[in-house]
PDB file of C-alpha atoms in Angstrom:
ATOM      1  CA  MET A   1      -2.485  20.542   1.724  1.00 53.00           C
ATOM      2  CA  LYS A   2       0.131  18.210   2.936  1.00 55.00           C
ATOM      3  CA  PHE A   3      -0.342  14.908   4.462  1.00 57.00           C
ATOM      4  CA  GLU A   4       1.871  12.331   6.267  1.00 63.00           C
ATOM      5  CA  ASP A   5       1.703   8.826   4.860  1.00 66.00           C
ATOM      6  CA  ASP A   6      -0.257   7.483   7.968  1.00 72.00           C
ATOM      7  CA  ASP A   7      -2.807  10.316   7.553  1.00 72.00           C
ATOM      8  CA  LEU A   8      -3.415   9.328   3.870  1.00 79.00           C
ATOM      9  CA  LYS A   9      -3.895   5.702   4.786  1.00 77.00           C
ATOM     10  CA  LYS A  10      -6.494   6.536   7.351  1.00 80.00           C
ATOM     11  CA  ILE A  11      -8.274   9.124   5.268  1.00 77.00           C
ATOM     12  CA  ILE A  12      -8.645   6.856   2.310  1.00 76.00           C
ATOM     13  CA  GLU A  13     -10.431   4.438   4.591  1.00 75.00           C
ATOM     14  CA  ILE A  14     -13.229   7.117   4.974  1.00 79.00           C
ATOM     15  CA  GLU A  15     -15.124   6.450   1.800  1.00 78.00           C
ATOM     16  CA  ASP A  16     -18.034   8.591   0.601  1.00 79.00           C
ATOM     17  CA  SER A  17     -20.601   5.995   1.665  1.00 80.00           C
ATOM     18  CA  ILE A  18     -19.104   6.104   5.328  1.00 84.00           C
ATOM     19  CA  LEU A  19     -19.241   9.876   5.355  1.00 84.00           C
ATOM     20  CA  GLU A  20     -22.991   9.979   4.309  1.00 82.00           C
ATOM     21  CA  LYS A  21     -23.934   7.321   6.873  1.00 84.00           C
ATOM     22  CA  LEU A  22     -22.047   9.061   9.559  1.00 86.00           C
ATOM     23  CA  GLY A  23     -23.725  12.323   8.490  1.00 87.00           C
ATOM     24  CA  SER A  24     -27.231  10.893   8.845  1.00 83.00           C
ATOM     25  CA  CYS A  25     -26.734  10.057  12.536  1.00 82.00           C
ATOM     26  CA  GLU A  26     -28.352  12.205  15.088  1.00 78.00           C
ATOM     27  CA  LYS A  27     -25.284  12.458  17.231  1.00 79.00           C
ATOM     28  CA  VAL A  28     -21.786  10.942  17.555  1.00 80.00           C
ATOM     29  CA  ASP A  29     -21.487   7.235  18.583  1.00 72.00           C
ATOM     30  CA  SER A  30     -25.121   6.730  17.872  1.00 69.00           C
ATOM     31  CA  GLY A  31     -24.642   3.186  16.478  1.00 63.00           C
ATOM     32  CA  TYR A  32     -23.651   3.938  12.899  1.00 67.00           C
ATOM     33  CA  GLU A  33     -26.831   2.644  11.452  1.00 69.00           C
ATOM     34  CA  GLY A  34     -26.670   1.520   7.923  1.00 76.00           C
ATOM     35  CA  LEU A  35     -22.977   0.614   7.992  1.00 80.00           C
ATOM     36  CA  ASN A  36     -21.957  -2.745   6.688  1.00 83.00           C
ATOM     37  CA  ASP A  37     -19.437  -5.028   8.498  1.00 84.00           C
ATOM     38  CA  GLU A  38     -16.406  -3.772   6.630  1.00 83.00           C
ATOM     39  CA  GLU A  39     -17.382  -0.192   7.260  1.00 83.00           C
ATOM     40  CA  ARG A  40     -17.815  -0.830  10.852  1.00 82.00           C
ATOM     41  CA  LYS A  41     -14.481  -2.643  11.044  1.00 83.00           C
ATOM     42  CA  LYS A  42     -12.807   0.551   9.534  1.00 82.00           C
ATOM     43  CA  LEU A  43     -14.466   2.903  11.930  1.00 84.00           C
ATOM     44  CA  ALA A  44     -13.677   0.604  14.938  1.00 82.00           C
ATOM     45  CA  ALA A  45      -9.957   0.677  14.175  1.00 81.00           C
ATOM     46  CA  LEU A  46     -10.022   4.530  14.099  1.00 84.00           C
ATOM     47  CA  SER A  47     -12.092   4.752  17.104  1.00 84.00           C
ATOM     48  CA  SER A  48      -9.889   2.536  19.224  1.00 83.00           C
ATOM     49  CA  SER A  49      -6.926   4.669  18.178  1.00 83.00           C
ATOM     50  CA  LYS A  50      -8.934   7.872  19.111  1.00 88.00           C
ATOM     51  CA  GLU A  51      -8.602   9.272  15.579  1.00 88.00           C
ATOM     52  CA  LEU A  52     -12.096   8.691  14.174  1.00 90.00           C
ATOM     53  CA  TYR A  53     -13.648  12.148  14.152  1.00 90.00           C
ATOM     54  CA  SER A  54     -10.258  13.914  13.513  1.00 91.00           C
ATOM     55  CA  THR A  55      -9.796  11.613  10.464  1.00 89.00           C
ATOM     56  CA  VAL A  56     -13.342  12.133   9.277  1.00 89.00           C
ATOM     57  CA  ILE A  57     -13.072  15.920   9.234  1.00 89.00           C
ATOM     58  CA  GLN A  58      -9.479  15.783   7.702  1.00 87.00           C
ATOM     59  CA  SER A  59     -10.938  13.507   4.999  1.00 85.00           C
ATOM     60  CA  ILE A  60     -13.311  16.363   4.002  1.00 86.00           C
ATOM     61  CA  LEU A  61     -11.269  19.555   4.510  1.00 86.00           C
ATOM     62  CA  GLY A  62      -7.762  18.457   5.104  1.00 82.00           C
ATOM     63  CA  ILE A  63      -7.556  20.169   8.511  1.00 84.00           C
ATOM     64  CA  LYS A  64      -6.012  18.258  11.339  1.00 85.00           C
ATOM     65  CA  LEU A  65      -7.850  18.557  14.737  1.00 89.00           C
ATOM     66  CA  THR A  66      -7.423  16.851  18.094  1.00 92.00           C
ATOM     67  CA  GLU A  67      -9.845  13.969  18.559  1.00 92.00           C
ATOM     68  CA  GLU A  68     -11.686  15.858  21.387  1.00 93.00           C
ATOM     69  CA  THR A  69     -12.152  18.998  19.312  1.00 94.00           C
ATOM     70  CA  ALA A  70     -13.095  16.991  16.115  1.00 93.00           C
ATOM     71  CA  ARG A  71     -15.699  14.926  18.214  1.00 92.00           C
ATOM     72  CA  ASN A  72     -17.228  18.039  19.649  1.00 94.00           C
ATOM     73  CA  ASP A  73     -17.345  19.753  16.252  1.00 94.00           C
ATOM     74  CA  TRP A  74     -18.902  16.744  14.562  1.00 93.00           C
ATOM     75  CA  ASN A  75     -21.726  16.711  17.055  1.00 92.00           C
ATOM     76  CA  ASN A  76     -22.361  20.377  16.339  1.00 93.00           C
ATOM     77  CA  ILE A  77     -22.037  19.727  12.667  1.00 92.00           C
ATOM     78  CA  LEU A  78     -24.800  17.049  12.708  1.00 92.00           C
ATOM     79  CA  VAL A  79     -27.178  19.704  14.576  1.00 92.00           C
ATOM     80  CA  HIS A  80     -26.176  22.344  12.012  1.00 93.00           C
ATOM     81  CA  LYS A  81     -26.883  19.918   9.062  1.00 92.00           C
ATOM     82  CA  TYR A  82     -30.389  19.284  10.497  1.00 91.00           C
ATOM     83  CA  PHE A  83     -31.304  23.015  10.750  1.00 91.00           C
ATOM     84  CA  LEU A  84     -29.656  23.892   7.466  1.00 92.00           C
ATOM     85  CA  SER A  85     -31.637  21.197   5.791  1.00 91.00           C
ATOM     86  CA  GLN A  86     -34.777  22.448   7.347  1.00 91.00           C
ATOM     87  CA  LYS A  87     -34.083  25.929   6.166  1.00 89.00           C
ATOM     88  CA  VAL A  88     -33.428  25.004   2.415  1.00 89.00           C
ATOM     89  CA  GLY A  89     -36.167  22.370   2.315  1.00 90.00           C
ATOM     90  CA  HIS A  90     -33.962  19.274   1.469  1.00 90.00           C
ATOM     91  CA  ASP A  91     -31.016  17.379   2.755  1.00 90.00           C
ATOM     92  CA  VAL A  92     -27.961  19.434   2.228  1.00 89.00           C
ATOM     93  CA  GLY A  93     -25.458  16.571   2.670  1.00 89.00           C
ATOM     94  CA  ILE A  94     -22.748  16.234   5.243  1.00 89.00           C
ATOM     95  CA  ILE A  95     -19.976  17.748   3.226  1.00 88.00           C
ATOM     96  CA  LEU A  96     -21.678  21.029   2.597  1.00 90.00           C
ATOM     97  CA  ALA A  97     -22.762  21.079   6.296  1.00 91.00           C
ATOM     98  CA  VAL A  98     -19.110  20.678   7.381  1.00 90.00           C
ATOM     99  CA  LEU A  99     -17.902  23.449   5.044  1.00 90.00           C
ATOM    100  CA  ASP A 100     -20.772  25.850   6.043  1.00 90.00           C
ATOM    101  CA  TYR A 101     -20.196  25.102   9.810  1.00 91.00           C
ATOM    102  CA  TYR A 102     -16.482  26.051   9.781  1.00 91.00           C
ATOM    103  CA  LYS A 103     -16.922  29.035   7.459  1.00 87.00           C
ATOM    104  CA  ASN A 104     -20.234  30.589   8.821  1.00 88.00           C
ATOM    105  CA  ILE A 105     -20.562  29.214  12.229  1.00 90.00           C
ATOM    106  CA  LYS A 106     -17.057  28.821  13.658  1.00 89.00           C
ATOM    107  CA  LYS A 107     -15.905  31.485  11.313  1.00 85.00           C
ATOM    108  CA  GLU A 108     -12.510  29.935  11.114  1.00 79.00           C
ATOM    109  CA  ASP A 109      -9.934  32.280   9.771  1.00 73.00           C
ATOM    110  CA  ARG A 110      -8.366  30.060   7.216  1.00 73.00           C
ATOM    111  CA  GLU A 111      -8.769  28.963   3.666  1.00 70.00           C
ATOM    112  CA  PHE A 112     -10.807  25.686   3.415  1.00 70.00           C
ATOM    113  CA  ARG A 113     -10.572  23.535   0.354  1.00 69.00           C
ATOM    114  CA  LEU A 114     -12.575  20.276  -0.240  1.00 70.00           C
ATOM    115  CA  ILE A 115     -10.252  17.322  -0.916  1.00 69.00           C
ATOM    116  CA  ASP A 116     -10.722  15.582  -4.130  1.00 70.00           C
ATOM    117  CA  ARG A 117     -10.609  11.779  -3.413  1.00 68.00           C
ATOM    118  CA  LYS A 118      -9.135  10.794  -6.852  1.00 73.00           C
ATOM    119  CA  THR A 119      -6.238  13.209  -6.312  1.00 72.00           C
ATOM    120  CA  LEU A 120      -5.813  11.855  -2.751  1.00 68.00           C
ATOM    121  CA  GLU A 121      -5.698   8.227  -3.726  1.00 71.00           C
ATOM    122  CA  SER A 122      -3.236   9.145  -6.515  1.00 76.00           C
ATOM    123  CA  THR A 123      -1.059  11.030  -4.028  1.00 74.00           C
ATOM    124  CA  TYR A 124      -1.016   7.934  -1.783  1.00 73.00           C
ATOM    125  CA  GLN A 125      -0.334   5.604  -4.654  1.00 80.00           C
ATOM    126  CA  ASN A 126       2.700   7.643  -5.645  1.00 81.00           C
ATOM    127  CA  LEU A 127       3.966   7.470  -2.148  1.00 82.00           C
ATOM    128  CA  ILE A 128       3.924   3.713  -1.921  1.00 88.00           C
ATOM    129  CA  THR A 129       4.958   2.653  -5.529  1.00 92.00           C
ATOM    130  CA  ASP A 130       8.093   2.914  -7.569  1.00 94.00           C
ATOM    131  CA  SER A 131       7.532   5.338 -10.352  1.00 92.00           C
ATOM    132  CA  LEU A 132       9.585   3.367 -12.907  1.00 95.00           C
ATOM    133  CA  THR A 133       8.091  -0.132 -12.451  1.00 96.00           C
ATOM    134  CA  GLY A 134       4.729   0.471 -10.824  1.00 95.00           C
ATOM    135  CA  LEU A 135       5.722  -2.095  -8.156  1.00 96.00           C
ATOM    136  CA  TYR A 136       5.482  -1.297  -4.497  1.00 95.00           C
ATOM    137  CA  ASN A 137       8.535   0.690  -3.206  1.00 95.00           C
ATOM    138  CA  HIS A 138      11.235  -0.168  -0.629  1.00 96.00           C
ATOM    139  CA  ARG A 139       9.565   1.503   2.330  1.00 91.00           C
ATOM    140  CA  TYR A 140       6.208   0.031   1.689  1.00 92.00           C
ATOM    141  CA  PHE A 141       7.817  -3.432   1.410  1.00 96.00           C
ATOM    142  CA  HIS A 142       9.165  -3.110   4.870  1.00 96.00           C
ATOM    143  CA  GLU A 143       5.964  -1.821   6.357  1.00 92.00           C
ATOM    144  CA  GLN A 144       3.857  -4.559   4.771  1.00 94.00           C
ATOM    145  CA  LEU A 145       6.163  -7.327   5.553  1.00 96.00           C
ATOM    146  CA  GLN A 146       6.178  -6.378   9.203  1.00 95.00           C
ATOM    147  CA  ARG A 147       2.357  -6.156   9.073  1.00 91.00           C
ATOM    148  CA  PHE A 148       2.100  -9.487   7.471  1.00 95.00           C
ATOM    149  CA  ILE A 149       4.466 -11.113   9.984  1.00 96.00           C
ATOM    150  CA  GLN A 150       2.425  -9.682  12.930  1.00 94.00           C
ATOM    151  CA  SER A 151      -0.923 -10.896  11.486  1.00 92.00           C
ATOM    152  CA  HIS A 152       0.570 -14.320  10.590  1.00 95.00           C
ATOM    153  CA  SER A 153       2.033 -14.742  14.124  1.00 93.00           C
ATOM    154  CA  LYS A 154      -1.422 -14.414  15.567  1.00 91.00           C
ATOM    155  CA  THR A 155      -2.784 -17.199  13.380  1.00 92.00           C
ATOM    156  CA  SER A 156       0.398 -19.298  13.223  1.00 92.00           C
ATOM    157  CA  SER A 157       0.220 -19.001   9.326  1.00 94.00           C
ATOM    158  CA  THR A 158       3.075 -19.546   6.903  1.00 97.00           C
ATOM    159  CA  LEU A 159       4.438 -16.762   4.888  1.00 97.00           C
ATOM    160  CA  SER A 160       7.157 -16.912   2.151  1.00 98.00           C
ATOM    161  CA  LEU A 161       9.530 -14.225   0.817  1.00 98.00           C
ATOM    162  CA  PHE A 162      10.977 -14.373  -2.742  1.00 98.00           C
ATOM    163  CA  PHE A 163      14.035 -12.079  -3.041  1.00 98.00           C
ATOM    164  CA  PHE A 164      15.793 -11.875  -6.447  1.00 98.00           C
ATOM    165  CA  ASP A 165      17.725  -9.608  -8.734  1.00 97.00           C
ATOM    166  CA  ILE A 166      18.658  -9.422 -12.368  1.00 98.00           C
ATOM    167  CA  ASP A 167      21.781 -11.216 -13.271  1.00 98.00           C
ATOM    168  CA  ASP A 168      24.639  -9.126 -14.618  1.00 97.00           C
ATOM    169  CA  PHE A 169      22.386  -5.947 -14.786  1.00 97.00           C
ATOM    170  CA  LYS A 170      25.490  -3.601 -14.739  1.00 97.00           C
ATOM    171  CA  ASN A 171      26.818  -5.387 -17.898  1.00 97.00           C
ATOM    172  CA  PHE A 172      23.364  -4.804 -19.509  1.00 97.00           C
ATOM    173  CA  ASN A 173      23.328  -1.260 -18.580  1.00 96.00           C
ATOM    174  CA  ASP A 174      26.891  -0.553 -19.726  1.00 96.00           C
ATOM    175  CA  THR A 175      26.400  -2.395 -23.050  1.00 96.00           C
ATOM    176  CA  ASN A 176      22.842  -1.173 -23.955  1.00 96.00           C
ATOM    177  CA  GLY A 177      22.599   2.077 -22.242  1.00 96.00           C
ATOM    178  CA  HIS A 178      20.724   3.223 -19.117  1.00 95.00           C
ATOM    179  CA  LEU A 179      17.524   3.915 -21.053  1.00 96.00           C
ATOM    180  CA  ALA A 180      17.537   0.213 -22.184  1.00 96.00           C
ATOM    181  CA  GLY A 181      18.113  -0.667 -18.592  1.00 96.00           C
ATOM    182  CA  ASP A 182      15.072   1.234 -17.368  1.00 96.00           C
ATOM    183  CA  ILE A 183      12.924  -0.369 -20.141  1.00 96.00           C
ATOM    184  CA  LEU A 184      14.201  -3.745 -18.957  1.00 97.00           C
ATOM    185  CA  LEU A 185      13.327  -2.991 -15.373  1.00 97.00           C
ATOM    186  CA  ALA A 186       9.849  -1.916 -16.432  1.00 97.00           C
ATOM    187  CA  GLU A 187       9.428  -5.114 -18.562  1.00 97.00           C
ATOM    188  CA  ILE A 188      10.612  -7.368 -15.680  1.00 97.00           C
ATOM    189  CA  ALA A 189       7.971  -5.699 -13.475  1.00 97.00           C
ATOM    190  CA  ARG A 190       5.288  -6.470 -16.141  1.00 97.00           C
ATOM    191  CA  ILE A 191       6.331 -10.106 -16.195  1.00 97.00           C
ATOM    192  CA  ILE A 192       6.161 -10.210 -12.350  1.00 97.00           C
ATOM    193  CA  TYR A 193       2.627  -8.882 -12.429  1.00 96.00           C
ATOM    194  CA  GLU A 194       1.716 -11.592 -15.014  1.00 96.00           C
ATOM    195  CA  ASN A 195       2.816 -14.382 -12.715  1.00 95.00           C
ATOM    196  CA  ILE A 196       1.682 -13.342  -9.204  1.00 95.00           C
ATOM    197  CA  ARG A 197      -1.488 -13.926  -7.580  1.00 92.00           C
ATOM    198  CA  MET A 198      -3.252 -10.601  -7.969  1.00 88.00           C
ATOM    199  CA  ASP A 199      -4.734  -9.185  -4.716  1.00 86.00           C
ATOM    200  CA  PHE A 200      -2.786 -11.795  -2.757  1.00 92.00           C
ATOM    201  CA  ASP A 201       0.819 -11.546  -3.388  1.00 96.00           C
ATOM    202  CA  LEU A 202       2.807  -8.252  -2.817  1.00 97.00           C
ATOM    203  CA  PRO A 203       5.365  -7.473  -5.635  1.00 97.00           C
ATOM    204  CA  CYS A 204       8.064  -4.828  -4.669  1.00 97.00           C
ATOM    205  CA  ARG A 205      11.136  -3.128  -6.164  1.00 97.00           C
ATOM    206  CA  TYR A 206      13.495  -3.425  -3.330  1.00 97.00           C
ATOM    207  CA  GLY A 207      16.041  -1.154  -4.962  1.00 94.00           C
ATOM    208  CA  GLY A 208      18.111  -0.932  -8.139  1.00 95.00           C
ATOM    209  CA  GLU A 209      17.753  -4.301  -9.832  1.00 97.00           C
ATOM    210  CA  GLU A 210      16.500  -6.047  -6.774  1.00 98.00           C
ATOM    211  CA  PHE A 211      12.951  -7.279  -6.278  1.00 98.00           C
ATOM    212  CA  ALA A 212      10.837  -8.958  -3.624  1.00 98.00           C
ATOM    213  CA  ILE A 213       7.533 -10.681  -3.598  1.00 98.00           C
ATOM    214  CA  ILE A 214       5.725 -11.237  -0.223  1.00 98.00           C
ATOM    215  CA  MET A 215       3.517 -14.397  -0.382  1.00 97.00           C
ATOM    216  CA  PRO A 216       1.023 -14.608   2.456  1.00 96.00           C
ATOM    217  CA  TYR A 217      -0.216 -18.067   3.662  1.00 96.00           C
ATOM    218  CA  THR A 218       2.295 -19.686   1.393  1.00 97.00           C
ATOM    219  CA  ASP A 219       4.965 -22.280   2.177  1.00 97.00           C
ATOM    220  CA  LYS A 220       8.283 -22.595   0.412  1.00 96.00           C
ATOM    221  CA  LYS A 221       7.202 -25.446  -1.842  1.00 96.00           C
ATOM    222  CA  ASN A 222       4.372 -23.335  -3.341  1.00 96.00           C
ATOM    223  CA  ALA A 223       6.395 -20.162  -3.409  1.00 97.00           C
ATOM    224  CA  LEU A 224       9.009 -21.931  -5.407  1.00 97.00           C
ATOM    225  CA  GLN A 225       6.437 -22.797  -8.052  1.00 97.00           C
ATOM    226  CA  LEU A 226       5.652 -19.097  -8.557  1.00 97.00           C
ATOM    227  CA  ALA A 227       9.333 -18.174  -8.379  1.00 98.00           C
ATOM    228  CA  GLU A 228      10.382 -20.777 -10.940  1.00 98.00           C
ATOM    229  CA  ARG A 229       7.457 -19.682 -13.284  1.00 97.00           C
ATOM    230  CA  THR A 230       8.663 -16.056 -13.066  1.00 97.00           C
ATOM    231  CA  ARG A 231      12.330 -16.995 -13.574  1.00 98.00           C
ATOM    232  CA  GLU A 232      11.397 -19.106 -16.687  1.00 98.00           C
ATOM    233  CA  ASN A 233       9.281 -16.406 -18.234  1.00 97.00           C
ATOM    234  CA  ILE A 234      12.019 -13.840 -17.856  1.00 98.00           C
ATOM    235  CA  ALA A 235      14.647 -16.161 -19.149  1.00 97.00           C
ATOM    236  CA  SER A 236      12.618 -17.061 -22.232  1.00 97.00           C
ATOM    237  CA  TYR A 237      11.656 -13.471 -23.013  1.00 97.00           C
ATOM    238  CA  SER A 238      13.188 -11.802 -26.037  1.00 95.00           C
ATOM    239  CA  PHE A 239      14.685  -8.756 -24.403  1.00 96.00           C
ATOM    240  CA  PRO A 240      16.531  -6.502 -26.873  1.00 95.00           C
ATOM    241  CA  GLY A 241      20.169  -6.649 -25.933  1.00 95.00           C
ATOM    242  CA  ARG A 242      20.038  -9.961 -24.177  1.00 96.00           C
ATOM    243  CA  GLU A 243      22.528 -11.466 -26.668  1.00 96.00           C
ATOM    244  CA  TYR A 244      25.309  -9.370 -24.964  1.00 96.00           C
ATOM    245  CA  GLN A 245      24.593 -10.798 -21.663  1.00 96.00           C
ATOM    246  CA  PRO A 246      27.097 -13.529 -20.285  1.00 96.00           C
ATOM    247  CA  LEU A 247      24.278 -16.244 -20.287  1.00 96.00           C
ATOM    248  CA  LYS A 248      23.049 -14.713 -23.652  1.00 97.00           C
ATOM    249  CA  ILE A 249      19.666 -14.223 -21.982  1.00 97.00           C
ATOM    250  CA  VAL A 250      18.288 -11.862 -19.326  1.00 98.00           C
ATOM    251  CA  SER A 251      18.097 -14.026 -16.186  1.00 98.00           C
ATOM    252  CA  ILE A 252      17.386 -13.657 -12.540  1.00 98.00           C
ATOM    253  CA  SER A 253      18.721 -15.317  -9.440  1.00 98.00           C
ATOM    254  CA  GLY A 254      16.800 -15.511  -6.194  1.00 98.00           C
ATOM    255  CA  GLY A 255      16.303 -17.014  -2.801  1.00 98.00           C
ATOM    256  CA  ILE A 256      13.116 -17.925  -0.812  1.00 98.00           C
ATOM    257  CA  SER A 257      12.780 -17.872   2.950  1.00 98.00           C
ATOM    258  CA  GLU A 258       9.775 -19.097   5.014  1.00 98.00           C
ATOM    259  CA  PHE A 259       8.163 -17.581   8.103  1.00 97.00           C
ATOM    260  CA  PRO A 260       8.010 -18.716  11.018  1.00 96.00           C
ATOM    261  CA  SER A 261       9.901 -22.116  10.375  1.00 96.00           C
ATOM    262  CA  GLU A 262      13.129 -20.506   9.228  1.00 96.00           C
ATOM    263  CA  ALA A 263      12.913 -16.911  10.539  1.00 95.00           C
ATOM    264  CA  ASN A 264      10.536 -15.372  13.029  1.00 93.00           C
ATOM    265  CA  ASN A 265      11.242 -11.723  12.370  1.00 96.00           C
ATOM    266  CA  ARG A 266      11.365  -9.316   9.303  1.00 96.00           C
ATOM    267  CA  LYS A 267      15.212  -8.770   9.429  1.00 97.00           C
ATOM    268  CA  ASP A 268      16.124 -12.520   9.599  1.00 97.00           C
ATOM    269  CA  LEU A 269      13.573 -13.428   7.051  1.00 98.00           C
ATOM    270  CA  ILE A 270      15.156 -10.883   4.530  1.00 97.00           C
ATOM    271  CA  ASN A 271      18.691 -11.818   5.341  1.00 97.00           C
ATOM    272  CA  LEU A 272      18.022 -15.404   4.752  1.00 98.00           C
ATOM    273  CA  ALA A 273      16.343 -14.921   1.397  1.00 98.00           C
ATOM    274  CA  ASP A 274      19.301 -12.675   0.505  1.00 97.00           C
ATOM    275  CA  LYS A 275      21.898 -15.139   1.525  1.00 98.00           C
ATOM    276  CA  ARG A 276      20.229 -17.708  -0.689  1.00 98.00           C
ATOM    277  CA  LEU A 277      20.090 -15.208  -3.619  1.00 98.00           C
ATOM    278  CA  TYR A 278      23.951 -15.003  -3.350  1.00 97.00           C
ATOM    279  CA  ARG A 279      24.082 -18.836  -3.086  1.00 97.00           C
ATOM    280  CA  ALA A 280      22.161 -18.983  -6.370  1.00 98.00           C
ATOM    281  CA  LYS A 281      24.733 -16.402  -7.904  1.00 97.00           C
ATOM    282  CA  LYS A 282      27.646 -18.724  -6.969  1.00 97.00           C
ATOM    283  CA  LYS A 283      26.049 -21.810  -8.410  1.00 97.00           C
ATOM    284  CA  GLY A 284      25.867 -20.172 -11.776  1.00 96.00           C
ATOM    285  CA  LYS A 285      22.970 -17.752 -11.730  1.00 97.00           C
ATOM    286  CA  ASN A 286      19.494 -18.151 -13.477  1.00 98.00           C
ATOM    287  CA  ARG A 287      18.331 -20.286 -10.469  1.00 97.00           C
ATOM    288  CA  ILE A 288      16.347 -20.141  -7.293  1.00 98.00           C
ATOM    289  CA  VAL A 289      17.590 -21.481  -3.941  1.00 97.00           C
ATOM    290  CA  THR A 290      15.437 -22.524  -1.148  1.00 95.00           C
TER     291      THR A 290
END
């Protein structure tokens, strides 16, 4: 089964608890009794985009249907689940009812296979993270920065972007070898994770030796504190091979930009942080410019 990124995002929102609660309804759109506020919010978003029932069925079997077809099928599945449960003397569960409906009632001429949620989540995680560092990748960075900008625009909230790279990384690679360079990148990522606010900041590998941290609801002053802490911890770390670097340490240079006071769109916010990064380089490296 192959999925697009957007499909995976939506499917992962349909947790097992949501499936079972939807499966306990008598018919579609019957009020979703038993759902908590977070579950209702997830379903409301899918419903407004007219992808609710198509996503629900796709989350179980991996088949993609039109919303109209999926909605009609789901109604029939609920009826089928009731009679199937009556026949066997106990609740058969929605997943078995879905599989039996398509195999034995609709007699679909295709091979159905239940989706393993752990495999699905692992696949999605691989799509949005960098395999070497475990940080979020370049594409996910742009997607999420745009999403944060849109949400912060609605609430007039401040957001900061910390953009930085490893000073003289080519020299480190040429002197110590590319394997050592990969180890360095992975260690830098570990230090980044130690210094960010978990479940709040978004750390990304922008590409090569470049990194970015999106800091929601954070002004430049507070962003600088996190950035300086990260820079100091990297500079003081005993990386093997650091003695061959021009500064005799492994260091980073970076720039910080703030939304919306300095830039009101994704492109300008990145460009401004990038310009400040290069200003930090010109000032002697191992520093952050705001």
